[in-house]
CSV table of C-alpha atoms in Angstrom, one decimal:
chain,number,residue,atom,x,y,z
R,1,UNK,CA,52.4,131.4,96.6
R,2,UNK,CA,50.0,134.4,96.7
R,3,UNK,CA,50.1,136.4,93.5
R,4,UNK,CA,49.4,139.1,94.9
R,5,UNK,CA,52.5,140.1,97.3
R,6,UNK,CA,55.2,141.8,95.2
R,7,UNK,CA,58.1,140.3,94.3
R,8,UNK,CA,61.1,139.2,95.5
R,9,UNK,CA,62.7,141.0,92.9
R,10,UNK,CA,61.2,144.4,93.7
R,11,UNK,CA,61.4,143.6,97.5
R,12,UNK,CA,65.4,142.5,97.5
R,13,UNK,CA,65.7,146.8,96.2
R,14,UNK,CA,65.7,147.7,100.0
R,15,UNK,CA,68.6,145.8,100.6
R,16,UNK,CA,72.1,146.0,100.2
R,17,UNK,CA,73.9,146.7,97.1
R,18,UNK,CA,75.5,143.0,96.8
R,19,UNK,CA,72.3,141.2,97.5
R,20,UNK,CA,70.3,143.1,95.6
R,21,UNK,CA,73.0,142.3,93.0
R,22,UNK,CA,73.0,138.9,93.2
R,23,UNK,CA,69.2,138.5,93.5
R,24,UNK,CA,69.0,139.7,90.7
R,25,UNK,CA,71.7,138.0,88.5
R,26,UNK,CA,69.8,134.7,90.0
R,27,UNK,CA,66.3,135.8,88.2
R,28,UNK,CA,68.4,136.5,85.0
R,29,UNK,CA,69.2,133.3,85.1
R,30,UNK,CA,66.0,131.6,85.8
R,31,UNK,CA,64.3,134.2,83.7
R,32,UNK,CA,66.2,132.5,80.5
R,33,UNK,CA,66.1,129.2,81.5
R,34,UNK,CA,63.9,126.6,80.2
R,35,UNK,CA,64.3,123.6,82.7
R,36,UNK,CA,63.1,120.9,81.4
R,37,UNK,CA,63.0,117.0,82.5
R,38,UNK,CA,66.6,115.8,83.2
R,39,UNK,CA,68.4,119.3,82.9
R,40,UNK,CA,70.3,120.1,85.5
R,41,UNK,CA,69.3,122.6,87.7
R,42,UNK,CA,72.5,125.6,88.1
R,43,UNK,CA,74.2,125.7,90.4
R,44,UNK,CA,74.3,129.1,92.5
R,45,UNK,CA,77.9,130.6,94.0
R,46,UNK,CA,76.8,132.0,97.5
R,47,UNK,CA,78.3,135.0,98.6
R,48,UNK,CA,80.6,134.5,101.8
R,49,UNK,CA,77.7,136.6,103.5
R,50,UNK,CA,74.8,134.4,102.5
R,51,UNK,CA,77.1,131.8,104.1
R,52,UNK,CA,76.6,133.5,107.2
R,53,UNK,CA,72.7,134.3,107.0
R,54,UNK,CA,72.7,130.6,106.3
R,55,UNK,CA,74.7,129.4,109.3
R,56,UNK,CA,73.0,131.6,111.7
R,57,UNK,CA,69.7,130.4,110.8
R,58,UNK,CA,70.7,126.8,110.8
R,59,UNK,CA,72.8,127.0,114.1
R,60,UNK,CA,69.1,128.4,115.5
R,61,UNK,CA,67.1,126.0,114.3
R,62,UNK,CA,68.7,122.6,114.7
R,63,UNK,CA,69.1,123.7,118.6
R,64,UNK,CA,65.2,123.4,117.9
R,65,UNK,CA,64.3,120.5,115.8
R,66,UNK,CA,65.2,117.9,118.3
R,67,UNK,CA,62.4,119.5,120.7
R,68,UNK,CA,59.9,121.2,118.6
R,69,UNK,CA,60.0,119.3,115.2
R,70,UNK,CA,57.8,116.1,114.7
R,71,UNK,CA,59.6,113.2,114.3
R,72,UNK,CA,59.2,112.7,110.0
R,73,UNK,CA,60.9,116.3,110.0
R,74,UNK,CA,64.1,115.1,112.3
R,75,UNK,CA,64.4,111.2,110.5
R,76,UNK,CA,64.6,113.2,107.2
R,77,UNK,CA,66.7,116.0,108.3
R,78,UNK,CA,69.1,113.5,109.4
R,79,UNK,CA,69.4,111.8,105.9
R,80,UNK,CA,69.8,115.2,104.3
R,81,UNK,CA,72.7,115.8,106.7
R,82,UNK,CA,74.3,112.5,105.4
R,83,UNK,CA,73.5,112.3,101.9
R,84,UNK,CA,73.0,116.2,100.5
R,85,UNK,CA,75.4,118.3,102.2
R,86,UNK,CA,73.7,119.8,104.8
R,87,UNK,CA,75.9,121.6,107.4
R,88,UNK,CA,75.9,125.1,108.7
R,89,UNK,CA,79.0,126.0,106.6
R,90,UNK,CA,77.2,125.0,103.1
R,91,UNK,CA,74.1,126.2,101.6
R,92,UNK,CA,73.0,122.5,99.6
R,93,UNK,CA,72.4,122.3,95.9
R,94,UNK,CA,69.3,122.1,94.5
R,95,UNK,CA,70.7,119.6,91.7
R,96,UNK,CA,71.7,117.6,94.5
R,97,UNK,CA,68.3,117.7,97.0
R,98,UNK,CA,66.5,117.3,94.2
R,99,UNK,CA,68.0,114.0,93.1
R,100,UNK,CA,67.8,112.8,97.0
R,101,UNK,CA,64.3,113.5,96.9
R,102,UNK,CA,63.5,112.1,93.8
R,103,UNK,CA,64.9,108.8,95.5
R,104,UNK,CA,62.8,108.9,98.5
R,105,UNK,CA,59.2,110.1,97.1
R,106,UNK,CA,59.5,111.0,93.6
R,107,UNK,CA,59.4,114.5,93.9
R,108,UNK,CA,61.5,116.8,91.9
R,109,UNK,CA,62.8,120.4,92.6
R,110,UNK,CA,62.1,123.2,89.8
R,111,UNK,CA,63.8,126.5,90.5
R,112,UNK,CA,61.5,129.5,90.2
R,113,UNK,CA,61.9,133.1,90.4
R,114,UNK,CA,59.6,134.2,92.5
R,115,UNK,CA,56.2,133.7,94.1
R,116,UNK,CA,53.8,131.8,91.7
R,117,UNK,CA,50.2,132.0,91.4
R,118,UNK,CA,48.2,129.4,93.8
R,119,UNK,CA,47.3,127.7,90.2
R,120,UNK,CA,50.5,127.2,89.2
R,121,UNK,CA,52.4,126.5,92.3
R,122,UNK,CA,49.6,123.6,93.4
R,123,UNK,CA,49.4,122.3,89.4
R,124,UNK,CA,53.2,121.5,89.9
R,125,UNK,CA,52.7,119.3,93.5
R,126,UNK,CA,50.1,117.3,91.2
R,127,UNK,CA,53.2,115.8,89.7
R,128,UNK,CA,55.4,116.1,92.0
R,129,UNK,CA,57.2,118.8,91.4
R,130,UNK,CA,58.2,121.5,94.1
R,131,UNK,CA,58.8,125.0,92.8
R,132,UNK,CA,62.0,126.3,94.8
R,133,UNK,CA,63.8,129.7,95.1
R,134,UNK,CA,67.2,129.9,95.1
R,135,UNK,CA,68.5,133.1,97.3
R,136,UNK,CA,68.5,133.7,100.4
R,137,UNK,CA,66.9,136.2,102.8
R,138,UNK,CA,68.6,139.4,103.9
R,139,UNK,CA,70.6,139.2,106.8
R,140,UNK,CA,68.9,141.8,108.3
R,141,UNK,CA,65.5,140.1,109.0
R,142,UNK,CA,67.3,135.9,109.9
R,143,UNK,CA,64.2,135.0,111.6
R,144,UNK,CA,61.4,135.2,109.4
R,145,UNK,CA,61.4,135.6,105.9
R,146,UNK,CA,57.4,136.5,104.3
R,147,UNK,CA,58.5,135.4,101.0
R,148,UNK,CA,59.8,131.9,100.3
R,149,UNK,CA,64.0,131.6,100.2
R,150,UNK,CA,66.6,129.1,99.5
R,151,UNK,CA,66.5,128.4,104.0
R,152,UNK,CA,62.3,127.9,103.9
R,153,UNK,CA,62.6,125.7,100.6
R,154,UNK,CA,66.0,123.4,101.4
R,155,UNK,CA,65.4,123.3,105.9
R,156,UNK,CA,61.8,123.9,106.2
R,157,UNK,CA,60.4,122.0,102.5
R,158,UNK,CA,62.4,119.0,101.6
R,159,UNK,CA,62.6,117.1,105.3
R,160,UNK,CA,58.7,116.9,105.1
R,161,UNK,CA,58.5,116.1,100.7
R,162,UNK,CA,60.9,113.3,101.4
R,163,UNK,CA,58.7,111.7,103.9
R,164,UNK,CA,56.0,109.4,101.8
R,165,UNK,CA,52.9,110.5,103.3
R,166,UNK,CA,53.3,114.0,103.7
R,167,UNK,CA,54.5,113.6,99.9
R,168,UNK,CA,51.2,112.3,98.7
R,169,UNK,CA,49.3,114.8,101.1
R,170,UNK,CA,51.5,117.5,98.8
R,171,UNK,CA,50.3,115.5,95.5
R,172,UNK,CA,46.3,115.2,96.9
R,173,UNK,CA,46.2,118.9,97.3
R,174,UNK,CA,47.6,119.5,94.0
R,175,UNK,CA,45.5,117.3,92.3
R,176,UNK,CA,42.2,118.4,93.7
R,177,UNK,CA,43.5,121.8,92.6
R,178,UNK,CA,43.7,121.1,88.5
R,179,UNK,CA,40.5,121.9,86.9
R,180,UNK,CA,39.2,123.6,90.1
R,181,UNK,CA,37.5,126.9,90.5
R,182,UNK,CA,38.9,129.9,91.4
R,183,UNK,CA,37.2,130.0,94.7
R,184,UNK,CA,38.3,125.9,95.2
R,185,UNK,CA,41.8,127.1,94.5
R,186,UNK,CA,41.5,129.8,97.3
R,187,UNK,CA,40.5,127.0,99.8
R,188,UNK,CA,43.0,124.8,98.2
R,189,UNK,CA,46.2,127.0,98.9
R,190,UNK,CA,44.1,128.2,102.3
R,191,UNK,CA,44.2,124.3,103.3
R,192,UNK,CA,48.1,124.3,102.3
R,193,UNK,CA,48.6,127.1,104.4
R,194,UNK,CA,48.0,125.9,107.3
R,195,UNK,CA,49.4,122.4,107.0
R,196,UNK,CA,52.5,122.0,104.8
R,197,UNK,CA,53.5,125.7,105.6
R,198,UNK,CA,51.8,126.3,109.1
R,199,UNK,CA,50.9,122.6,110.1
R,200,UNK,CA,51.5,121.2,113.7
R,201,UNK,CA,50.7,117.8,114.5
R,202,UNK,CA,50.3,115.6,117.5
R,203,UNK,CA,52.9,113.3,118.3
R,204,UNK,CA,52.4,111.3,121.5
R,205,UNK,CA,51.2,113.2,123.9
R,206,UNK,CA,53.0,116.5,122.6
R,207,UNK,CA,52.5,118.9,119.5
R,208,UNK,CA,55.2,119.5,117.2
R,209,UNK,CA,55.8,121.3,114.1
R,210,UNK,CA,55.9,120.2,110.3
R,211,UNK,CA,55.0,123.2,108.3
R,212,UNK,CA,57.7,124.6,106.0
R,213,UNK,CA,56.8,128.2,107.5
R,214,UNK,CA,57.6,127.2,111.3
R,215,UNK,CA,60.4,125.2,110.8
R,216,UNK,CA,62.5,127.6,108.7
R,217,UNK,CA,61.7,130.5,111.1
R,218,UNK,CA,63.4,129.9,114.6
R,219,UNK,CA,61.2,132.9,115.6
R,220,UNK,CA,57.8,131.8,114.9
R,221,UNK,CA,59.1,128.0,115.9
R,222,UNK,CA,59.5,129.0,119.0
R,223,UNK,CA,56.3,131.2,120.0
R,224,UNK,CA,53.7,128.8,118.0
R,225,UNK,CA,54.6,126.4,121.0
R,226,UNK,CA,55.9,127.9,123.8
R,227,UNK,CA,52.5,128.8,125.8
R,228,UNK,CA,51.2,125.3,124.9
R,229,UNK,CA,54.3,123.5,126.9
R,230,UNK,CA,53.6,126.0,129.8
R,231,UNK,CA,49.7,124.6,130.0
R,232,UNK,CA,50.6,121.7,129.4
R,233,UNK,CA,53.4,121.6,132.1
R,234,UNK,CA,51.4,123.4,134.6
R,235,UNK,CA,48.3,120.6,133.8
R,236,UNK,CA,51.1,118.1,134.7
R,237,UNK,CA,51.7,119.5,138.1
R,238,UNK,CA,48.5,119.2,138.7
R,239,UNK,CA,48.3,115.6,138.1
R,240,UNK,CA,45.7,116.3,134.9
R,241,UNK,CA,46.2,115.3,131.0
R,242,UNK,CA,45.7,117.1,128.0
R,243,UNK,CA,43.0,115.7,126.4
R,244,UNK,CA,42.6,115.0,122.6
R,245,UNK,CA,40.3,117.8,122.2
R,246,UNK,CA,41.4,120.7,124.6
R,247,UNK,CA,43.1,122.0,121.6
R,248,UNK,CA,41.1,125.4,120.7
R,249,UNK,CA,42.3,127.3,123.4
R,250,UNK,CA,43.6,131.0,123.4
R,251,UNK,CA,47.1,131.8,124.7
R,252,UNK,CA,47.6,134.2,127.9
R,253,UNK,CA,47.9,136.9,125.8
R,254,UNK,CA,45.8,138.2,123.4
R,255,UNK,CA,48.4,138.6,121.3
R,256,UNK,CA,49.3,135.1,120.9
R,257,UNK,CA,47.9,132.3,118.5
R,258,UNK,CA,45.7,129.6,119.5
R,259,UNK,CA,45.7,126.1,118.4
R,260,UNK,CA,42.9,124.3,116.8
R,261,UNK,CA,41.9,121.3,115.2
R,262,UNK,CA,42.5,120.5,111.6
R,263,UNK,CA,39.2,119.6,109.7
R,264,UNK,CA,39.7,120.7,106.1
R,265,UNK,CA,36.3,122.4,106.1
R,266,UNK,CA,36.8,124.9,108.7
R,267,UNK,CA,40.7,125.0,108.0
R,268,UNK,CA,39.8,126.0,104.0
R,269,UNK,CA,38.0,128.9,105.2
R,270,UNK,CA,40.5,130.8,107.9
R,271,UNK,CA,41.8,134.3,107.1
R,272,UNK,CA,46.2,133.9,107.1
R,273,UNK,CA,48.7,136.5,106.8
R,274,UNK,CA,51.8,136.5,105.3
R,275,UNK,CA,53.9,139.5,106.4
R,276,UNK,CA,53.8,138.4,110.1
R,277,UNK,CA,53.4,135.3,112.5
R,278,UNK,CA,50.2,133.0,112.0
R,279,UNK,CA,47.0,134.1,114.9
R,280,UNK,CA,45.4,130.3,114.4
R,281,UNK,CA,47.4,127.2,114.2
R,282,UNK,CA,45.9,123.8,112.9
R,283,UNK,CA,46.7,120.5,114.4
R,284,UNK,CA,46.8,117.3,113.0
R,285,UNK,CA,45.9,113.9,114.6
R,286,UNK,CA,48.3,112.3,112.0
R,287,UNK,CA,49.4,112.6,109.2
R,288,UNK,CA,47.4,109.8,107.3
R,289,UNK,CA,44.6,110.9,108.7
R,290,UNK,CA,45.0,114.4,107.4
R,291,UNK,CA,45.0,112.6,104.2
R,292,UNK,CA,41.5,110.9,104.9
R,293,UNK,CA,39.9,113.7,106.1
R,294,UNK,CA,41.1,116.3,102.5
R,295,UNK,CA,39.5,113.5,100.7
């Protein structure tokens, strides 16, 4: 979403001949393309090694969703499983997710080229439209991927945009941002950040994910939680419970993230980085009440 970071197109040059190659014949494509309302989105014809990038990154992460992604996430994921093609021998459509999702929430998928500007990508969530890649990270780097692909959009994305709240938390955001100021559009995307890309959320008396970012990256998935069970496991031992607000604390290392809070105000102003795991990790109470508190 950040204007800034070169793109993909420029970035896919390091990598091998046939991805690069079909990187790039997938911006020709979109690059003279006008999609409008009702046109079918193309369809993309994955090479057998995107196959494989695909099925070891989904094989990873659906080991993890039963214990690390929120509940919304794993409903969802389960529907898409049923009703879209998802499998770890198939990389879905995004014709065919984006009809699905329409269904559920109204939102509709719009293939892009590359990173858009925090302007335009938010403008588009005001009407419910998602901006979506279509390729695929290198197989080099499965685990985490600083620019969006085909595996953050279609596993990490959709689940959460075809549940209804976190749909019109998508739709808030955007519509706070049209109009705005460039500074308001800084805390705008800031806010997005760390909820519908980095967001983790409370879920009984646990915290799991439902940011796009954790969920497509089994590598980050694992480490934005793993020193929180260990407290919290080693509190259990001791015959204590977490409390609601013991959730600013620092992991062992000083090289680890800590958890806080989300309140919109402090969350709009964080410093994030794109080209490695998150430092600072928000927490929702719930969902719904994410929504009150952006308003």
């Amino acid at each position: 979403m950040d204007g800034s970071i070169s793109s993909s197109k420029d970035h896919s040059l390091q990598f091998s001949l046939a991805f690069q190659s079909k990187t790039v014949s997938i911006y020709d494509i979109l690059e003279t393309l006008k999609v409008c309302s009702g046109e079918p989105i193309p369809r993309v014809e994955y090479l057998p090694e995107e196959i494989e990038t695909w099925r070891y990154i989904f094989d990873h992460l659906t080991k993890l969703f039963p214990t690390h992604a929120c509940r919304e996430f794993n409903n969802s994921f389960a529907l898409l499983v049923n009703n879209c093609g998802y499998n770890r021998d198939n990389i879905p459509q995004l014709e065919d997710v984006s009809k699905f999702l329409h269904e559920q929430t109204g939102f509709r998928l719009r293939p892009v080229a590359g990173l858009l500007s925090p302007r335009e990508f938010l403008a588009g969530l005001a009407f419910r439209v998602f901006h979506s890649t279509q390729y695929i990270r290198h197989a080099s780097k499965p685990a985490y991927t600083p620019e969006p692909d085909v595996c953050h959009e279609l596993i990490g994305h959709v689940p959460m945009l075809a549940d209804p709240t976190v749909a019109q938390l998508c739709q808030d955001i955007g519509l706070a941002s049209l109009g705005a100021s460039e500074d308001d559009i800084k805390r705008l995307s800031t806010c997005f950040w760390f909820t519908i890309e980095f967001g983790l959320c409370r879920e009984d008396s646990a915290v799991k994910a439902y940011g796009a970012g954790l969920l497509s990256s089994f590598g980050e998935l694992q480490m934005s939680m793993r020193d929180y069970k260990q407290i919290n496991s080693s509190l259990r031992q001791l015959q204590l419970k977490l409390p609601v607000t013991f959730l600013n604390f620092q992991y062992a290392l000083s090289d680890k993230p800590r958890l806080q809070p989300f309140e919109p105000e402090v969350t709009a102003i964080e410093p994030y980085i794109i080209t490695e795991y998150q430092s600072t990790y928000f927490v929702a109470e719930s969902f719904e009440k994410a929504r009150q508190q952006f308003r």
